[in-house]
């Protein structure tokens, strides 16, 4: 029936528009966030596994630390080194004041 084609076409176009809008405004950003979180979770589990296996193998803790630092980005590695140095200096100051 030709008289129903127009209204049905309008409904089809509107639903397509809504579907596209929902996909681009809601679904794609959620998918990107889930992908990032999944990648972060995988990295954390890989680091944990490597650390546990190294401890089980009886490796030196300093070697384990260096191995696990390799998983970090260069900036994070630098931050960890700075924090470690600050803690070491803080221990020396506390020990020297006694």
mmCIF file with all atom_site columns, N, CA and C in Angstrom, residues 30-71:
data_model
loop_
_atom_site.group_PDB
_atom_site.id
_atom_site.type_symbol
_atom_site.label_atom_id
_atom_site.label_alt_id
_atom_site.label_comp_id
_atom_site.label_asym_id
_atom_site.label_entity_id
_atom_site.label_seq_id
_atom_site.pdbx_PDB_ins_code
_atom_site.Cartn_x
_atom_site.Cartn_y
_atom_site.Cartn_z
_atom_site.occupancy
_atom_site.B_iso_or_equiv
_atom_site.pdbx_formal_charge
_atom_site.auth_seq_id
_atom_site.auth_comp_id
_atom_site.auth_asym_id
_atom_site.auth_atom_id
_atom_site.pdbx_PDB_model_num
ATOM 1   N N  . UNK A 1 30 ? 31.853 4.463   26.168 1.00 0.00 ? 30 UNK A N  1
ATOM 2   C CA . UNK A 1 30 ? 31.878 3.385   27.162 1.00 0.00 ? 30 UNK A CA 1
ATOM 3   C C  . UNK A 1 30 ? 32.807 2.268   26.698 1.00 0.00 ? 30 UNK A C  1
ATOM 4   N N  . UNK A 1 31 ? 32.756 1.923   25.429 1.00 0.00 ? 31 UNK A N  1
ATOM 5   C CA . UNK A 1 31 ? 33.626 0.868   24.892 1.00 0.00 ? 31 UNK A CA 1
ATOM 6   C C  . UNK A 1 31 ? 35.093 1.261   25.009 1.00 0.00 ? 31 UNK A C  1
ATOM 7   N N  . UNK A 1 32 ? 35.408 2.524   24.741 1.00 0.00 ? 32 UNK A N  1
ATOM 8   C CA . UNK A 1 32 ? 36.799 2.986   24.855 1.00 0.00 ? 32 UNK A CA 1
ATOM 9   C C  . UNK A 1 32 ? 37.282 2.901   26.295 1.00 0.00 ? 32 UNK A C  1
ATOM 10  N N  . UNK A 1 33 ? 36.437 3.330   27.242 1.00 0.00 ? 33 UNK A N  1
ATOM 11  C CA . UNK A 1 33 ? 36.813 3.263   28.653 1.00 0.00 ? 33 UNK A CA 1
ATOM 12  C C  . UNK A 1 33 ? 37.013 1.818   29.095 1.00 0.00 ? 33 UNK A C  1
ATOM 13  N N  . UNK A 1 34 ? 36.133 0.936   28.667 1.00 0.00 ? 34 UNK A N  1
ATOM 14  C CA . UNK A 1 34 ? 36.268 -0.476  29.024 1.00 0.00 ? 34 UNK A CA 1
ATOM 15  C C  . UNK A 1 34 ? 37.547 -1.071  28.450 1.00 0.00 ? 34 UNK A C  1
ATOM 16  N N  . UNK A 1 35 ? 37.895 -0.686  27.236 1.00 0.00 ? 35 UNK A N  1
ATOM 17  C CA . UNK A 1 35 ? 39.123 -1.182  26.612 1.00 0.00 ? 35 UNK A CA 1
ATOM 18  C C  . UNK A 1 35 ? 40.349 -0.714  27.391 1.00 0.00 ? 35 UNK A C  1
ATOM 19  N N  . UNK A 1 36 ? 40.355 0.550   27.799 1.00 0.00 ? 36 UNK A N  1
ATOM 20  C CA . UNK A 1 36 ? 41.478 1.086   28.579 1.00 0.00 ? 36 UNK A CA 1
ATOM 21  C C  . UNK A 1 36 ? 41.578 0.374   29.919 1.00 0.00 ? 36 UNK A C  1
ATOM 22  N N  . UNK A 1 37 ? 40.454 0.216   30.599 1.00 0.00 ? 37 UNK A N  1
ATOM 23  C CA . UNK A 1 37 ? 40.471 -0.464  31.905 1.00 0.00 ? 37 UNK A CA 1
ATOM 24  C C  . UNK A 1 37 ? 40.902 -1.917  31.772 1.00 0.00 ? 37 UNK A C  1
ATOM 25  N N  . UNK A 1 38 ? 40.483 -2.565  30.716 1.00 0.00 ? 38 UNK A N  1
ATOM 26  C CA . UNK A 1 38 ? 40.881 -3.948  30.487 1.00 0.00 ? 38 UNK A CA 1
ATOM 27  C C  . UNK A 1 38 ? 42.387 -4.044  30.269 1.00 0.00 ? 38 UNK A C  1
ATOM 28  N N  . UNK A 1 39 ? 42.938 -3.132  29.482 1.00 0.00 ? 39 UNK A N  1
ATOM 29  C CA . UNK A 1 39 ? 44.384 -3.123  29.242 1.00 0.00 ? 39 UNK A CA 1
ATOM 30  C C  . UNK A 1 39 ? 45.151 -2.876  30.534 1.00 0.00 ? 39 UNK A C  1
ATOM 31  N N  . UNK A 1 40 ? 44.655 -1.949  31.362 1.00 0.00 ? 40 UNK A N  1
ATOM 32  C CA . UNK A 1 40 ? 45.308 -1.668  32.642 1.00 0.00 ? 40 UNK A CA 1
ATOM 33  C C  . UNK A 1 40 ? 45.251 -2.881  33.556 1.00 0.00 ? 40 UNK A C  1
ATOM 34  N N  . UNK A 1 41 ? 44.114 -3.547  33.589 1.00 0.00 ? 41 UNK A N  1
ATOM 35  C CA . UNK A 1 41 ? 43.963 -4.728  34.441 1.00 0.00 ? 41 UNK A CA 1
ATOM 36  C C  . UNK A 1 41 ? 44.889 -5.851  33.987 1.00 0.00 ? 41 UNK A C  1
ATOM 37  N N  . UNK A 1 42 ? 45.018 -6.035  32.690 1.00 0.00 ? 42 UNK A N  1
ATOM 38  C CA . UNK A 1 42 ? 45.922 -7.059  32.161 1.00 0.00 ? 42 UNK A CA 1
ATOM 39  C C  . UNK A 1 42 ? 47.355 -6.744  32.560 1.00 0.00 ? 42 UNK A C  1
ATOM 40  N N  . UNK A 1 43 ? 47.756 -5.474  32.462 1.00 0.00 ? 43 UNK A N  1
ATOM 41  C CA . UNK A 1 43 ? 49.111 -5.071  32.835 1.00 0.00 ? 43 UNK A CA 1
ATOM 42  C C  . UNK A 1 43 ? 49.367 -5.343  34.312 1.00 0.00 ? 43 UNK A C  1
ATOM 43  N N  . UNK A 1 44 ? 48.418 -4.987  35.167 1.00 0.00 ? 44 UNK A N  1
ATOM 44  C CA . UNK A 1 44 ? 48.577 -5.215  36.604 1.00 0.00 ? 44 UNK A CA 1
ATOM 45  C C  . UNK A 1 44 ? 48.730 -6.703  36.890 1.00 0.00 ? 44 UNK A C  1
ATOM 46  N N  . UNK A 1 45 ? 47.928 -7.519  36.244 1.00 0.00 ? 45 UNK A N  1
ATOM 47  C CA . UNK A 1 45 ? 48.011 -8.963  36.482 1.00 0.00 ? 45 UNK A CA 1
ATOM 48  C C  . UNK A 1 45 ? 49.323 -9.546  35.963 1.00 0.00 ? 45 UNK A C  1
ATOM 49  N N  . UNK A 1 46 ? 49.826 -9.028  34.834 1.00 0.00 ? 46 UNK A N  1
ATOM 50  C CA . UNK A 1 46 ? 51.116 -9.490  34.321 1.00 0.00 ? 46 UNK A CA 1
ATOM 51  C C  . UNK A 1 46 ? 52.241 -9.133  35.287 1.00 0.00 ? 46 UNK A C  1
ATOM 52  N N  . UNK A 1 47 ? 52.193 -7.925  35.836 1.00 0.00 ? 47 UNK A N  1
ATOM 53  C CA . UNK A 1 47 ? 53.213 -7.495  36.798 1.00 0.00 ? 47 UNK A CA 1
ATOM 54  C C  . UNK A 1 47 ? 53.149 -8.375  38.042 1.00 0.00 ? 47 UNK A C  1
ATOM 55  N N  . UNK A 1 48 ? 51.942 -8.615  38.538 1.00 0.00 ? 48 UNK A N  1
ATOM 56  C CA . UNK A 1 48 ? 51.789 -9.466  39.719 1.00 0.00 ? 48 UNK A CA 1
ATOM 57  C C  . UNK A 1 48 ? 52.322 -10.866 39.462 1.00 0.00 ? 48 UNK A C  1
ATOM 58  N N  . UNK A 1 49 ? 51.979 -11.421 38.318 1.00 0.00 ? 49 UNK A N  1
ATOM 59  C CA . UNK A 1 49 ? 52.421 -12.768 37.984 1.00 0.00 ? 49 UNK A CA 1
ATOM 60  C C  . UNK A 1 49 ? 53.941 -12.837 37.899 1.00 0.00 ? 49 UNK A C  1
ATOM 61  N N  . UNK A 1 50 ? 54.544 -11.855 37.244 1.00 0.00 ? 50 UNK A N  1
ATOM 62  C CA . UNK A 1 50 ? 56.001 -11.828 37.125 1.00 0.00 ? 50 UNK A CA 1
ATOM 63  C C  . UNK A 1 50 ? 56.653 -11.718 38.501 1.00 0.00 ? 50 UNK A C  1
ATOM 64  N N  . UNK A 1 51 ? 56.098 -10.866 39.362 1.00 0.00 ? 51 UNK A N  1
ATOM 65  C CA . UNK A 1 51 ? 56.636 -10.713 40.710 1.00 0.00 ? 51 UNK A CA 1
ATOM 66  C C  . UNK A 1 51 ? 56.509 -11.988 41.525 1.00 0.00 ? 51 UNK A C  1
ATOM 67  N N  . UNK A 1 52 ? 55.363 -12.615 41.470 1.00 0.00 ? 52 UNK A N  1
ATOM 68  C CA . UNK A 1 52 ? 55.142 -13.851 42.235 1.00 0.00 ? 52 UNK A CA 1
ATOM 69  C C  . UNK A 1 52 ? 56.065 -14.958 41.750 1.00 0.00 ? 52 UNK A C  1
ATOM 70  N N  . UNK A 1 53 ? 56.195 -15.094 40.432 1.00 0.00 ? 53 UNK A N  1
ATOM 71  C CA . UNK A 1 53 ? 57.080 -16.135 39.899 1.00 0.00 ? 53 UNK A CA 1
ATOM 72  C C  . UNK A 1 53 ? 58.540 -15.865 40.257 1.00 0.00 ? 53 UNK A C  1
ATOM 73  N N  . UNK A 1 54 ? 58.931 -14.597 40.281 1.00 0.00 ? 54 UNK A N  1
ATOM 74  C CA . UNK A 1 54 ? 60.306 -14.258 40.648 1.00 0.00 ? 54 UNK A CA 1
ATOM 75  C C  . UNK A 1 54 ? 60.562 -14.546 42.120 1.00 0.00 ? 54 UNK A C  1
ATOM 76  N N  . UNK A 1 55 ? 59.595 -14.236 42.972 1.00 0.00 ? 55 UNK A N  1
ATOM 77  C CA . UNK A 1 55 ? 59.738 -14.538 44.401 1.00 0.00 ? 55 UNK A CA 1
ATOM 78  C C  . UNK A 1 55 ? 59.825 -16.042 44.602 1.00 0.00 ? 55 UNK A C  1
ATOM 79  N N  . UNK A 1 56 ? 58.973 -16.766 43.898 1.00 0.00 ? 56 UNK A N  1
ATOM 80  C CA . UNK A 1 56 ? 58.971 -18.223 44.017 1.00 0.00 ? 56 UNK A CA 1
ATOM 81  C C  . UNK A 1 56 ? 60.296 -18.813 43.549 1.00 0.00 ? 56 UNK A C  1
ATOM 82  N N  . UNK A 1 57 ? 60.906 -18.190 42.537 1.00 0.00 ? 57 UNK A N  1
ATOM 83  C CA . UNK A 1 57 ? 62.186 -18.683 42.026 1.00 0.00 ? 57 UNK A CA 1
ATOM 84  C C  . UNK A 1 57 ? 63.343 -18.309 42.944 1.00 0.00 ? 57 UNK A C  1
ATOM 85  N N  . UNK A 1 58 ? 63.084 -17.483 43.955 1.00 0.00 ? 58 UNK A N  1
ATOM 86  C CA . UNK A 1 58 ? 64.120 -17.120 44.911 1.00 0.00 ? 58 UNK A CA 1
ATOM 87  C C  . UNK A 1 58 ? 65.067 -16.045 44.410 1.00 0.00 ? 58 UNK A C  1
ATOM 88  N N  . UNK A 1 59 ? 64.606 -15.220 43.508 1.00 0.00 ? 59 UNK A N  1
ATOM 89  C CA . UNK A 1 59 ? 65.464 -14.164 42.974 1.00 0.00 ? 59 UNK A CA 1
ATOM 90  C C  . UNK A 1 59 ? 65.672 -13.058 44.005 1.00 0.00 ? 59 UNK A C  1
ATOM 91  N N  . UNK A 1 60 ? 66.760 -12.327 43.828 1.00 0.00 ? 60 UNK A N  1
ATOM 92  C CA . UNK A 1 60 ? 67.097 -11.213 44.695 1.00 0.00 ? 60 UNK A CA 1
ATOM 93  C C  . UNK A 1 60 ? 66.012 -10.137 44.576 1.00 0.00 ? 60 UNK A C  1
ATOM 94  N N  . UNK A 1 61 ? 65.571 -9.565  45.709 1.00 0.00 ? 61 UNK A N  1
ATOM 95  C CA . UNK A 1 61 ? 64.515 -8.544  45.656 1.00 0.00 ? 61 UNK A CA 1
ATOM 96  C C  . UNK A 1 61 ? 64.863 -7.336  44.786 1.00 0.00 ? 61 UNK A C  1
ATOM 97  N N  . UNK A 1 62 ? 66.114 -6.942  44.751 1.00 0.00 ? 62 UNK A N  1
ATOM 98  C CA . UNK A 1 62 ? 66.491 -5.797  43.913 1.00 0.00 ? 62 UNK A CA 1
ATOM 99  C C  . UNK A 1 62 ? 66.363 -6.141  42.429 1.00 0.00 ? 62 UNK A C  1
ATOM 100 N N  . UNK A 1 63 ? 66.683 -7.360  42.080 1.00 0.00 ? 63 UNK A N  1
ATOM 101 C CA . UNK A 1 63 ? 66.522 -7.788  40.685 1.00 0.00 ? 63 UNK A CA 1
ATOM 102 C C  . UNK A 1 63 ? 65.034 -7.834  40.335 1.00 0.00 ? 63 UNK A C  1
ATOM 103 N N  . UNK A 1 64 ? 64.228 -8.320  41.266 1.00 0.00 ? 64 UNK A N  1
ATOM 104 C CA . UNK A 1 64 ? 62.776 -8.355  41.044 1.00 0.00 ? 64 UNK A CA 1
ATOM 105 C C  . UNK A 1 64 ? 62.252 -6.937  40.851 1.00 0.00 ? 64 UNK A C  1
ATOM 106 N N  . UNK A 1 65 ? 62.727 -6.012  41.679 1.00 0.00 ? 65 UNK A N  1
ATOM 107 C CA . UNK A 1 65 ? 62.289 -4.616  41.560 1.00 0.00 ? 65 UNK A CA 1
ATOM 108 C C  . UNK A 1 65 ? 62.611 -4.054  40.179 1.00 0.00 ? 65 UNK A C  1
ATOM 109 N N  . UNK A 1 66 ? 63.818 -4.303  39.700 1.00 0.00 ? 66 UNK A N  1
ATOM 110 C CA . UNK A 1 66 ? 64.209 -3.803  38.380 1.00 0.00 ? 66 UNK A CA 1
ATOM 111 C C  . UNK A 1 66 ? 63.379 -4.460  37.273 1.00 0.00 ? 66 UNK A C  1
ATOM 112 N N  . UNK A 1 67 ? 63.107 -5.749  37.434 1.00 0.00 ? 67 UNK A N  1
ATOM 113 C CA . UNK A 1 67 ? 62.274 -6.458  36.455 1.00 0.00 ? 67 UNK A CA 1
ATOM 114 C C  . UNK A 1 67 ? 60.880 -5.846  36.373 1.00 0.00 ? 67 UNK A C  1
ATOM 115 N N  . UNK A 1 68 ? 60.309 -5.572  37.537 1.00 0.00 ? 68 UNK A N  1
ATOM 116 C CA . UNK A 1 68 ? 58.949 -5.046  37.577 1.00 0.00 ? 68 UNK A CA 1
ATOM 117 C C  . UNK A 1 68 ? 58.894 -3.590  37.128 1.00 0.00 ? 68 UNK A C  1
ATOM 118 N N  . UNK A 1 69 ? 59.972 -2.844  37.351 1.00 0.00 ? 69 UNK A N  1
ATOM 119 C CA . UNK A 1 69 ? 60.019 -1.458  36.870 1.00 0.00 ? 69 UNK A CA 1
ATOM 120 C C  . UNK A 1 69 ? 59.978 -1.405  35.345 1.00 0.00 ? 69 UNK A C  1
ATOM 121 N N  . UNK A 1 70 ? 60.433 -2.464  34.701 1.00 0.00 ? 70 UNK A N  1
ATOM 122 C CA . UNK A 1 70 ? 60.439 -2.495  33.238 1.00 0.00 ? 70 UNK A CA 1
ATOM 123 C C  . UNK A 1 70 ? 59.016 -2.424  32.668 1.00 0.00 ? 70 UNK A C  1
ATOM 124 N N  . UNK A 1 71 ? 58.027 -2.786  33.460 1.00 0.00 ? 71 UNK A N  1
ATOM 125 C CA . UNK A 1 71 ? 56.635 -2.714  33.009 1.00 0.00 ? 71 UNK A CA 1
ATOM 126 C C  . UNK A 1 71 ? 56.107 -1.279  33.015 1.00 0.00 ? 71 UNK A C  1
#
